[in-house]
Amino acid sequence: MYVMPKFVVHGGKPLTGTINVCGSKNAALKALPLALMTKEVIVIKNLPEIEDVFRAGEMLRALGHSVEKRAGGAVGVKQKNSDSTTLPAELVNKFRASIMFVGPLLATRGEARFPHPGGCVIGAGTRPIDLFLGGFEKMGAVLETEDNYYRLTAKKLKGANIFFPTITVTGTESLMMTACLADGITILKNCAMEPEISALADFLNSIGAKINGAGTSTIVIRGVRKMGGGEYEIIPDRIEAGTFATMAAASNSGSVLINNCEPAHLEALWAQFDKAGVNYKLAKNSVKISPSKKIKACGIKTHEYPGFATDLQSAYTVLMTQAEGSSLIHEVIYDRRLLFSDLLTQMGANIIMADPHRVVVEGPTQLFGKKLISPDLRAGMALVIAALIAEGKTEIDNIYQIERGYEDLSGRLRQLGADVERVDS
Ligand code: EPU
């Protein structure tokens, strides 16, 4: 019998001490598919040990690559055979970033077959992939659908001029990576500018790609015939760092040092902390959150990088339940990402939903422990934060969703003094 683990949290314990930030999930999920682009060995360092990364490793193996652990927690990836062009449905269903394997397969094997990707249910219906498919078609691929599978084929991809009508992170990364092996020049416009994109481009350039402009809204890629091997160190997870900082601020019970992070990637959060009166101090690779006199309510509007990250919205909403006054949380990017706020209301928060994109939080409120089910990764993490500051016992089920993105969460939180157990239910 498969035993489903859950978190059991006894809230109200002061949080103090140091917590180390892991490698970025959303950088790691691009680093692994990248290995399809070359016959040489790719060594990836600082890879987080999380469920989505395990699934990406399984995907690489299913596509004929060896994935082996190396000294110091690194992973080495090498092509063993290149026969398969189908992404297995059972893996594609588990994480949306599986779409990142499509471009490299198409560019190197001439074909990619895959069902519609799964992942967090945070957008209306299934999250669309039209911008990927349209981009591949512009690069000369032929798209067909058969038996609920997409099939893309191309003898040789060619450079193209592609404008993104909606700013998309993985869309930008996928077409940027794929264009590295296309004939000629690709120009991508209205690109996303997240730090993970620049990190990916830097690594691709180090193994032979010719990419200019990553981290700006226009990226120019000159196609090359082949790519080499190399070593890729995953950047620190800015969402994890921002989440832990927000958690410490919401707990407001002791000093918490968030270590091994890149504070420069979180300027929108620090600007928000300034307005809310959160007591924080930045250093080169860390941030220290100390008790604040008073947290003031102030709203946010999520935005593409460098604006306020949608992935931090749920943690920030919990913080606002502890702030004085009313704050408007405006989730611009996804239309299901505020639905979790109803679970906070069940814990005692005073939150009114204006429409699917906006809630008003009235604070401060005492939260109380509850039995809950994690709806998705970031909402689940917000429930953990709420449980840490709530009075009494909270049980959170469906923690696979949380463990998709946070390594050994209960162990790391216990080191800060939290009373969190991961138990088999
Ligand atoms: N969109 C389309 N068509 C497409 C692709 C996207 O309409 O073909 C829309 C989406 O529906 C959404 C908007 O574009 O409304 C932005 O989505 P984006 O494509 O940027 O999201 P993503 O690349 O799928 C990445 C992260 C998300 C993060 C978003 C926004 C990865 C693996 N995922 O998703 O991370 O929320 O960017 O920053 O990089 C998470 O870590 O919890 C997470 C969901």
CSV table of C-alpha atoms and ligand atoms in Angstrom, one decimal:
chain,number,residue,atom,x,y,z
A,1,MET,CA,0.0,0.0,0.0
A,2,TYR,CA,1.3,3.5,-0.9
A,3,VAL,CA,1.5,5.6,2.2
A,4,MET,CA,0.8,9.3,1.7
A,5,PRO,CA,2.9,11.5,3.9
A,6,LYS,CA,1.6,14.7,5.5
A,7,PHE,CA,2.9,17.5,7.6
A,8,VAL,CA,1.8,17.9,11.2
A,9,VAL,CA,2.6,21.3,12.6
A,10,HIS,CA,2.2,22.6,16.2
A,11,GLY,CA,2.2,26.3,15.7
A,12,GLY,CA,3.4,29.2,17.7
A,13,LYS,CA,7.0,28.2,18.3
A,14,PRO,CA,9.6,31.0,17.9
A,15,LEU,CA,11.7,30.7,14.7
A,16,THR,CA,15.4,31.5,15.2
A,17,GLY,CA,18.7,30.5,13.6
A,18,THR,CA,20.0,29.9,10.1
A,19,ILE,CA,18.4,28.3,7.1
A,20,ASN,CA,20.3,27.5,3.8
A,21,VAL,CA,18.7,28.1,0.5
A,22,CYS,CA,18.9,25.3,-2.1
A,23,GLY,CA,19.6,25.5,-5.8
A,24,SER,CA,16.8,27.0,-7.9
A,25,LYS,CA,14.0,24.6,-8.9
A,26,ASN,CA,13.1,26.6,-12.0
A,27,ALA,CA,16.8,26.8,-13.1
A,28,ALA,CA,17.3,23.0,-12.4
A,29,LEU,CA,14.3,22.1,-14.5
A,30,LYS,CA,15.9,23.7,-17.5
A,31,ALA,CA,19.5,22.5,-16.8
A,32,LEU,CA,18.4,18.8,-17.1
A,33,PRO,CA,16.7,19.0,-20.5
A,34,LEU,CA,19.6,21.0,-21.8
A,35,ALA,CA,21.7,17.8,-21.6
A,36,LEU,CA,19.7,16.5,-24.7
A,37,MET,CA,21.4,19.2,-26.7
A,38,THR,CA,24.9,17.6,-26.7
A,39,LYS,CA,26.5,14.2,-26.9
A,40,GLU,CA,29.1,15.3,-24.3
A,41,VAL,CA,28.9,15.1,-20.5
A,42,ILE,CA,27.0,17.8,-18.6
A,43,VAL,CA,27.7,18.1,-14.9
A,44,ILE,CA,25.2,19.9,-12.8
A,45,LYS,CA,26.1,21.2,-9.4
A,46,ASN,CA,23.8,22.5,-6.6
A,47,LEU,CA,20.8,20.5,-7.9
A,48,PRO,CA,18.0,20.6,-5.4
A,49,GLU,CA,16.7,17.2,-4.2
A,50,ILE,CA,13.0,17.8,-4.9
A,51,GLU,CA,10.3,15.8,-6.6
A,52,ASP,CA,10.2,17.8,-9.8
A,53,VAL,CA,13.9,17.4,-10.3
A,54,PHE,CA,13.6,13.6,-9.7
A,55,ARG,CA,10.9,13.5,-12.4
A,56,ALA,CA,13.1,15.4,-14.8
A,57,GLY,CA,16.0,12.9,-14.1
A,58,GLU,CA,13.5,10.1,-14.9
A,59,MET,CA,12.6,11.8,-18.1
A,60,LEU,CA,16.2,12.0,-19.2
A,61,ARG,CA,16.7,8.3,-18.5
A,62,ALA,CA,13.5,7.5,-20.4
A,63,LEU,CA,15.0,9.4,-23.4
A,64,GLY,CA,18.2,7.4,-23.3
A,65,HIS,CA,20.6,9.3,-21.0
A,66,SER,CA,22.5,8.2,-17.9
A,67,VAL,CA,22.1,10.4,-14.8
A,68,GLU,CA,24.7,9.6,-12.2
A,69,LYS,CA,25.5,11.2,-8.8
A,70,ARG,CA,29.0,12.6,-8.5
A,71,ALA,CA,31.1,13.8,-5.6
A,72,GLY,CA,29.8,16.9,-3.7
A,73,GLY,CA,26.2,16.4,-4.7
A,74,ALA,CA,26.7,17.0,-8.4
A,75,VAL,CA,25.0,15.0,-11.1
A,76,GLY,CA,26.6,13.9,-14.4
A,77,VAL,CA,24.4,13.4,-17.5
A,78,LYS,CA,25.4,11.7,-20.7
A,79,GLN,CA,23.7,10.4,-23.8
A,80,LYS,CA,23.6,6.6,-24.1
A,81,ASN,CA,21.2,6.3,-27.0
A,82,SER,CA,19.1,8.7,-29.0
A,83,ASP,CA,16.3,6.5,-30.3
A,84,SER,CA,13.3,7.7,-28.3
A,85,THR,CA,11.4,10.8,-29.3
A,86,THR,CA,8.3,10.3,-27.1
A,87,LEU,CA,8.0,11.9,-23.6
A,88,PRO,CA,6.2,9.3,-21.4
A,89,ALA,CA,2.7,10.5,-20.4
A,90,GLU,CA,3.1,9.4,-16.7
A,91,LEU,CA,6.0,11.9,-16.4
A,92,VAL,CA,4.6,14.7,-18.5
A,93,ASN,CA,1.5,14.6,-16.4
A,94,LYS,CA,3.5,15.4,-13.2
A,95,PHE,CA,5.3,18.6,-14.1
A,96,ARG,CA,4.7,21.4,-16.6
A,97,ALA,CA,8.4,22.0,-17.1
A,98,SER,CA,8.4,18.6,-19.0
A,99,ILE,CA,7.7,20.9,-22.0
A,100,MET,CA,11.4,21.9,-21.8
A,101,PHE,CA,12.4,18.5,-23.2
A,102,VAL,CA,10.4,19.1,-26.4
A,103,GLY,CA,12.7,21.7,-28.2
A,104,PRO,CA,16.0,19.9,-27.6
A,105,LEU,CA,14.4,16.6,-28.8
A,106,LEU,CA,13.1,18.3,-31.9
A,107,ALA,CA,16.4,20.0,-32.6
A,108,THR,CA,18.5,16.9,-32.2
A,109,ARG,CA,16.2,14.0,-33.2
A,110,GLY,CA,13.9,15.6,-35.6
A,111,GLU,CA,10.8,14.6,-33.8
A,112,ALA,CA,9.0,15.1,-30.4
A,113,ARG,CA,5.8,13.4,-29.3
A,114,PHE,CA,4.2,14.4,-26.0
A,115,PRO,CA,0.8,14.8,-24.3
A,116,HIS,CA,-0.3,18.2,-22.8
A,117,PRO,CA,1.9,18.9,-19.7
A,118,GLY,CA,0.5,18.7,-16.2
A,119,GLY,CA,1.8,20.6,-13.1
A,120,CYS,CA,0.3,23.1,-10.6
A,121,VAL,CA,-3.4,23.8,-11.4
A,122,ILE,CA,-3.1,27.6,-11.1
A,123,GLY,CA,-4.4,28.8,-14.5
A,124,ALA,CA,-7.8,28.4,-16.1
A,125,GLY,CA,-8.2,24.9,-17.4
A,126,THR,CA,-4.9,23.4,-18.5
A,127,ARG,CA,-2.1,25.9,-18.7
A,128,PRO,CA,-1.6,26.7,-22.4
A,129,ILE,CA,1.4,25.8,-24.5
A,130,ASP,CA,0.4,27.8,-27.7
A,131,LEU,CA,3.4,30.1,-27.5
A,132,PHE,CA,5.8,27.1,-27.5
A,133,LEU,CA,4.0,25.3,-30.4
A,134,GLY,CA,3.7,28.6,-32.4
A,135,GLY,CA,7.4,29.2,-31.9
A,136,PHE,CA,8.5,25.8,-33.1
A,137,GLU,CA,6.2,26.1,-36.1
A,138,LYS,CA,7.9,29.5,-36.9
A,139,MET,CA,11.2,27.6,-36.8
A,140,GLY,CA,9.9,25.3,-39.5
A,141,ALA,CA,8.5,22.4,-37.4
A,142,VAL,CA,5.3,20.7,-38.5
A,143,LEU,CA,2.7,20.1,-35.8
A,144,GLU,CA,0.1,17.3,-35.8
A,145,THR,CA,-2.0,15.9,-33.1
A,146,GLU,CA,-2.8,12.2,-32.7
A,147,ASP,CA,-4.3,10.1,-29.9
A,148,ASN,CA,-4.0,13.1,-27.4
A,149,TYR,CA,-0.4,13.5,-28.3
A,150,TYR,CA,1.2,16.4,-30.0
A,151,ARG,CA,3.8,15.5,-32.7
A,152,LEU,CA,6.3,18.0,-33.9
A,153,THR,CA,8.7,17.1,-36.7
A,154,ALA,CA,11.5,19.0,-38.5
A,155,LYS,CA,14.4,17.8,-40.6
A,156,LYS,CA,16.3,20.9,-39.6
A,157,LEU,CA,15.0,23.9,-37.6
A,158,LYS,CA,15.7,27.3,-39.0
A,159,GLY,CA,16.2,30.7,-37.3
A,160,ALA,CA,13.0,32.9,-37.0
A,161,ASN,CA,11.7,36.2,-35.8
A,162,ILE,CA,9.4,35.5,-32.9
A,163,PHE,CA,7.4,37.9,-30.8
A,164,PHE,CA,5.8,36.7,-27.5
A,165,PRO,CA,2.3,38.3,-27.2
A,166,THR,CA,2.4,37.2,-23.5
A,167,ILE,CA,5.6,37.2,-21.5
A,168,THR,CA,6.5,33.6,-20.8
A,169,VAL,CA,9.4,32.3,-18.7
A,170,THR,CA,9.6,28.7,-20.0
A,171,GLY,CA,8.5,29.8,-23.4
A,172,THR,CA,11.5,32.2,-23.6
A,173,GLU,CA,13.9,29.5,-22.2
A,174,SER,CA,12.6,26.8,-24.5
A,175,LEU,CA,12.8,28.7,-27.8
A,176,MET,CA,16.2,30.3,-26.8
A,177,MET,CA,17.6,26.8,-26.1
A,178,THR,CA,16.1,25.2,-29.2
A,179,ALA,CA,17.3,28.1,-31.5
A,180,CYS,CA,20.9,27.3,-30.5
A,181,LEU,CA,20.9,24.3,-32.9
A,182,ALA,CA,18.7,25.9,-35.6
A,183,ASP,CA,20.1,27.1,-39.0
A,184,GLY,CA,20.7,30.9,-38.9
A,185,ILE,CA,19.6,33.7,-36.6
A,186,THR,CA,16.6,33.7,-34.2
A,187,ILE,CA,15.3,36.9,-32.7
A,188,LEU,CA,13.0,36.6,-29.7
A,189,LYS,CA,11.1,39.7,-28.6
A,190,ASN,CA,9.1,40.6,-25.5
A,191,CYS,CA,11.0,37.9,-23.6
A,192,ALA,CA,10.8,37.2,-19.9
A,193,MET,CA,13.9,38.5,-18.0
A,194,GLU,CA,14.1,36.2,-15.0
A,195,PRO,CA,17.6,35.5,-13.6
A,196,GLU,CA,17.1,31.8,-14.4
A,197,ILE,CA,17.0,32.8,-18.1
A,198,SER,CA,20.4,34.6,-17.9
A,199,ALA,CA,21.9,31.7,-16.0
A,200,LEU,CA,20.7,29.3,-18.7
A,201,ALA,CA,22.1,31.5,-21.5
A,202,ASP,CA,25.5,31.9,-19.7
A,203,PHE,CA,25.8,28.1,-19.5
A,204,LEU,CA,24.6,27.5,-23.0
A,205,ASN,CA,27.2,30.0,-24.2
A,206,SER,CA,29.9,28.3,-22.2
A,207,ILE,CA,29.3,25.0,-24.1
A,208,GLY,CA,29.3,26.6,-27.6
A,209,ALA,CA,26.0,28.5,-28.0
A,210,LYS,CA,25.9,32.1,-29.3
A,211,ILE,CA,23.2,33.9,-27.4
A,212,ASN,CA,23.1,37.7,-26.8
A,213,GLY,CA,20.7,39.7,-24.7
A,214,ALA,CA,19.4,37.1,-22.2
A,215,GLY,CA,18.0,39.0,-19.2
A,216,THR,CA,16.6,41.7,-21.5
A,217,SER,CA,13.4,41.7,-23.5
A,218,THR,CA,15.2,40.9,-26.8
A,219,ILE,CA,17.3,37.8,-27.2
A,220,VAL,CA,19.4,37.1,-30.4
A,221,ILE,CA,20.6,33.5,-31.0
A,222,ARG,CA,23.0,32.6,-33.8
A,223,GLY,CA,22.6,28.8,-34.4
A,224,VAL,CA,25.6,26.6,-34.2
A,225,ARG,CA,26.2,23.0,-35.6
A,226,LYS,CA,26.9,21.3,-32.3
A,227,MET,CA,27.3,22.0,-28.6
A,228,GLY,CA,30.0,20.6,-26.2
A,229,GLY,CA,30.0,19.5,-22.6
A,230,GLY,CA,30.6,21.4,-19.4
A,231,GLU,CA,29.7,22.2,-15.8
A,232,TYR,CA,26.6,24.1,-14.7
A,233,GLU,CA,26.2,25.4,-11.2
A,234,ILE,CA,22.5,26.1,-10.4
A,235,ILE,CA,21.9,29.6,-9.0
A,236,PRO,CA,20.2,29.9,-5.5
A,237,ASP,CA,16.5,29.6,-5.5
A,238,ARG,CA,15.2,33.2,-5.2
A,239,ILE,CA,11.6,32.0,-4.5
A,240,GLU,CA,12.8,29.8,-1.7
A,241,ALA,CA,14.8,32.7,-0.2
A,242,GLY,CA,11.9,35.1,-0.5
A,243,THR,CA,9.5,32.5,1.0
A,244,PHE,CA,11.7,31.9,4.0
A,245,ALA,CA,12.2,35.7,4.5
A,246,THR,CA,8.4,36.2,4.4
A,247,MET,CA,7.9,33.3,6.7
A,248,ALA,CA,10.3,34.8,9.3
A,249,ALA,CA,8.6,38.2,9.0
A,250,ALA,CA,5.2,36.6,9.5
A,251,SER,CA,6.3,34.6,12.5
A,252,ASN,CA,8.0,37.8,13.9
A,253,SER,CA,9.4,35.8,16.8
A,254,GLY,CA,13.2,35.8,16.5
A,255,SER,CA,16.1,36.4,14.2
A,256,VAL,CA,16.4,34.2,11.1
A,257,LEU,CA,19.4,34.3,8.8
A,258,ILE,CA,18.6,33.1,5.2
A,259,ASN,CA,21.9,32.0,3.9
A,260,ASN,CA,23.4,31.0,0.4
A,261,CYS,CA,21.0,33.3,-1.5
A,262,GLU,CA,21.2,36.1,-4.0
A,263,PRO,CA,19.4,39.1,-2.4
A,264,ALA,CA,19.8,41.1,-5.7
A,265,HIS,CA,17.2,38.8,-7.3
A,266,LEU,CA,14.5,39.9,-4.8
A,267,GLU,CA,14.5,43.7,-5.0
A,268,ALA,CA,10.7,43.8,-5.4
A,269,LEU,CA,10.3,41.9,-2.1
A,270,TRP,CA,12.7,44.2,-0.2
A,271,ALA,CA,10.9,47.3,-1.5
A,272,GLN,CA,7.7,45.7,-0.2
A,273,PHE,CA,9.3,44.9,3.1
A,274,ASP,CA,10.4,48.6,3.4
A,275,LYS,CA,6.7,49.7,3.0
A,276,ALA,CA,5.4,47.1,5.4
A,277,GLY,CA,8.0,47.9,8.1
A,278,VAL,CA,9.7,44.4,8.1
A,279,ASN,CA,13.0,44.5,9.9
A,280,TYR,CA,15.5,43.0,7.5
A,281,LYS,CA,19.2,43.4,6.6
A,282,LEU,CA,20.8,42.3,3.4
A,283,ALA,CA,24.4,41.0,3.0
A,284,LYS,CA,26.1,39.7,-0.2
A,285,ASN,CA,24.7,36.2,0.0
A,286,SER,CA,22.3,36.3,2.9
A,287,VAL,CA,19.4,38.2,4.4
A,288,LYS,CA,18.6,38.5,8.1
A,289,ILE,CA,15.1,39.0,9.3
A,290,SER,CA,14.7,40.3,12.9
A,291,PRO,CA,11.6,41.0,14.9
A,292,SER,CA,9.7,44.1,13.6
A,293,LYS,CA,7.9,46.6,15.8
A,294,LYS,CA,4.8,46.6,13.7
A,295,ILE,CA,3.9,45.1,10.3
A,296,LYS,CA,1.8,47.5,8.2
A,297,ALA,CA,-0.7,46.3,5.6
A,298,CYS,CA,0.3,47.1,2.1
A,299,GLY,CA,-0.9,45.6,-1.1
A,300,ILE,CA,1.0,44.0,-4.0
A,301,LYS,CA,0.4,43.4,-7.7
A,302,THR,CA,2.3,40.5,-9.1
A,303,HIS,CA,4.4,41.1,-12.2
A,304,GLU,CA,7.0,39.5,-14.4
A,305,TYR,CA,10.6,39.9,-13.2
A,306,PRO,CA,11.9,42.2,-11.9
A,307,GLY,CA,8.4,42.9,-10.5
A,308,PHE,CA,6.8,41.1,-7.5
A,309,ALA,CA,7.0,37.4,-8.3
A,310,THR,CA,3.7,35.5,-8.5
A,311,ASP,CA,5.5,32.6,-6.8
A,312,LEU,CA,5.8,34.7,-3.7
A,313,GLN,CA,2.2,36.0,-3.6
A,314,SER,CA,0.8,33.2,-1.4
A,315,ALA,CA,3.5,33.6,1.3
A,316,TYR,CA,3.0,37.3,1.2
A,317,THR,CA,-0.7,36.9,1.6
A,318,VAL,CA,-0.1,35.0,4.9
A,319,LEU,CA,2.2,37.8,6.0
A,320,MET,CA,-0.6,40.3,5.4
A,321,THR,CA,-2.9,38.4,7.8
A,322,GLN,CA,-0.5,39.5,10.5
A,323,ALA,CA,-0.3,43.2,9.3
A,324,GLU,CA,-2.3,46.0,10.6
A,325,GLY,CA,-4.9,47.3,8.2
A,326,SER,CA,-6.2,46.1,4.9
A,327,SER,CA,-4.1,45.1,1.9
A,328,LEU,CA,-5.2,44.4,-1.7
A,329,ILE,CA,-3.4,41.3,-3.1
A,330,HIS,CA,-3.7,41.5,-6.9
A,331,GLU,CA,-2.6,38.3,-8.7
A,332,VAL,CA,-2.1,39.3,-12.3
A,333,ILE,CA,-0.4,36.3,-13.9
A,334,TYR,CA,-2.6,33.4,-12.9
A,335,ASP,CA,-6.4,33.2,-12.4
A,336,ARG,CA,-6.5,30.3,-9.9
A,337,ARG,CA,-3.6,31.3,-7.6
A,338,LEU,CA,-5.7,33.1,-5.0
A,339,LEU,CA,-8.2,30.4,-4.5
A,340,PHE,CA,-6.1,29.0,-1.7
A,341,SER,CA,-6.9,32.1,0.4
A,342,ASP,CA,-10.2,30.4,1.3
A,343,LEU,CA,-8.1,27.9,3.3
A,344,LEU,CA,-6.5,30.8,5.2
A,345,THR,CA,-10.0,32.0,5.9
A,346,GLN,CA,-10.8,28.6,7.4
A,347,MET,CA,-7.8,29.1,9.7
A,348,GLY,CA,-9.3,32.4,10.9
A,349,ALA,CA,-7.9,35.0,8.4
A,350,ASN,CA,-10.2,37.8,7.4
A,351,ILE,CA,-10.0,37.7,3.6
A,352,ILE,CA,-12.6,38.8,1.1
A,353,MET,CA,-12.3,37.7,-2.6
A,354,ALA,CA,-13.2,40.6,-4.9
A,355,ASP,CA,-12.7,38.5,-8.0
A,356,PRO,CA,-10.4,35.6,-9.0
A,357,HIS,CA,-7.5,38.0,-9.4
A,358,ARG,CA,-8.0,40.1,-6.2
A,359,VAL,CA,-8.4,39.6,-2.5
A,360,VAL,CA,-8.5,42.0,0.4
A,361,VAL,CA,-6.8,40.9,3.6
A,362,GLU,CA,-7.8,42.6,6.8
A,363,GLY,CA,-5.3,42.2,9.7
A,364,PRO,CA,-4.0,41.3,12.1
A,365,THR,CA,-5.8,38.1,12.8
A,366,GLN,CA,-5.0,35.1,15.0
A,367,LEU,CA,-4.8,31.9,12.9
A,368,PHE,CA,-5.9,28.5,14.2
A,369,GLY,CA,-4.7,25.0,13.4
A,370,LYS,CA,-6.8,23.0,10.9
A,371,LYS,CA,-6.8,19.9,8.8
A,372,LEU,CA,-6.0,21.0,5.2
A,373,ILE,CA,-5.1,19.7,1.8
A,374,SER,CA,-2.3,21.4,-0.1
A,375,PRO,CA,-3.8,22.5,-3.4
A,376,ASP,CA,-0.4,23.2,-5.2
A,377,LEU,CA,3.2,23.9,-4.5
A,378,ARG,CA,3.3,27.6,-3.5
A,379,ALA,CA,-0.2,27.6,-1.9
A,380,GLY,CA,0.9,24.5,0.1
A,381,MET,CA,4.0,26.3,1.3
A,382,ALA,CA,1.8,29.3,2.4
A,383,LEU,CA,-0.3,26.8,4.4
A,384,VAL,CA,2.9,25.6,6.1
A,385,ILE,CA,3.8,29.3,7.0
A,386,ALA,CA,0.2,29.8,8.3
A,387,ALA,CA,0.4,26.6,10.4
A,388,LEU,CA,3.7,27.8,11.9
A,389,ILE,CA,2.1,31.0,13.2
A,390,ALA,CA,-1.3,29.5,14.1
A,391,GLU,CA,-2.4,28.4,17.5
A,392,GLY,CA,-2.7,24.7,17.8
A,393,LYS,CA,-2.2,21.7,15.5
A,394,THR,CA,-2.4,21.8,11.7
A,395,GLU,CA,-2.3,18.8,9.4
A,396,ILE,CA,-1.5,19.3,5.8
A,397,ASP,CA,-2.1,16.5,3.3
A,398,ASN,CA,-1.0,16.1,-0.3
A,399,ILE,CA,2.5,17.3,0.5
A,400,TYR,CA,3.8,15.8,-2.7
A,401,GLN,CA,2.8,19.1,-4.1
A,402,ILE,CA,5.0,21.0,-1.6
A,403,GLU,CA,7.9,18.5,-2.0
A,404,ARG,CA,7.9,19.2,-5.7
A,405,GLY,CA,9.8,22.4,-4.9
A,406,TYR,CA,11.2,22.4,-1.3
A,407,GLU,CA,13.9,20.0,-0.2
A,408,ASP,CA,13.6,18.4,3.2
A,409,LEU,CA,11.3,21.2,4.4
A,410,SER,CA,10.3,19.7,7.7
A,411,GLY,CA,14.0,19.0,8.6
A,412,ARG,CA,15.1,22.5,7.7
A,413,LEU,CA,12.2,24.1,9.6
A,414,ARG,CA,12.9,22.1,12.7
A,415,GLN,CA,16.4,23.5,12.7
A,416,LEU,CA,14.8,26.9,13.2
A,417,GLY,CA,12.9,25.6,16.2
A,418,ALA,CA,9.6,24.9,14.4
A,419,ASP,CA,7.5,21.9,15.5
A,420,VAL,CA,6.9,20.2,12.1
A,421,GLU,CA,6.8,16.4,11.5
A,422,ARG,CA,6.5,14.6,8.2
A,423,VAL,CA,4.4,11.6,9.0
A,424,ASP,CA,2.9,8.8,7.0
A,425,SER,CA,-0.8,9.1,7.1
B,1,EPU,N1,1.1,31.4,-21.3
B,1,EPU,C1,0.3,31.3,-22.4
B,1,EPU,N2,0.8,30.4,-23.4
B,1,EPU,C2,1.9,29.7,-23.3
B,1,EPU,C3,2.7,29.9,-22.2
B,1,EPU,C4,2.3,30.7,-21.2
B,1,EPU,O1,-0.7,31.9,-22.6
B,1,EPU,O2,2.2,29.0,-24.3
B,1,EPU,C5,0.7,32.3,-20.2
B,1,EPU,C6,0.3,31.5,-18.9
B,1,EPU,O3,-0.9,31.0,-19.0
B,1,EPU,C7,0.5,32.6,-17.9
B,1,EPU,C8,1.6,33.5,-18.5
B,1,EPU,O4,1.7,33.1,-19.9
B,1,EPU,O5,-0.7,33.3,-17.8
B,1,EPU,C9,2.9,33.4,-17.8
B,1,EPU,O6,3.3,32.0,-17.7
B,1,EPU,P1,4.7,31.5,-18.0
B,1,EPU,O7,4.8,30.8,-19.3
B,1,EPU,O8,5.7,32.6,-17.7
B,1,EPU,O9,4.9,30.4,-16.8
B,1,EPU,P2,5.8,29.2,-16.9
B,1,EPU,O10,7.0,29.5,-17.7
B,1,EPU,O11,5.0,28.0,-17.2
B,1,EPU,C10,7.4,29.7,-14.9
B,1,EPU,C11,7.7,29.0,-13.6
B,1,EPU,C12,6.5,29.2,-12.7
B,1,EPU,C13,6.2,30.7,-12.5
B,1,EPU,C14,6.0,31.4,-13.8
B,1,EPU,C15,5.9,32.9,-13.7
B,1,EPU,C16,9.1,27.2,-14.2
B,1,EPU,C17,9.3,25.8,-14.4
B,1,EPU,N3,7.9,27.6,-13.8
B,1,EPU,O12,6.2,29.1,-15.4
B,1,EPU,O13,6.8,28.6,-11.4
B,1,EPU,O14,5.1,30.9,-11.7
B,1,EPU,O15,7.1,31.1,-14.7
B,1,EPU,O16,7.0,33.4,-13.1
B,1,EPU,O17,10.0,28.0,-14.5
B,1,EPU,C18,6.4,27.6,-9.4
B,1,EPU,O18,7.6,27.5,-9.3
B,1,EPU,O19,5.6,27.3,-8.4
B,1,EPU,C19,5.9,28.0,-10.6
B,1,EPU,C20,4.6,27.8,-11.0
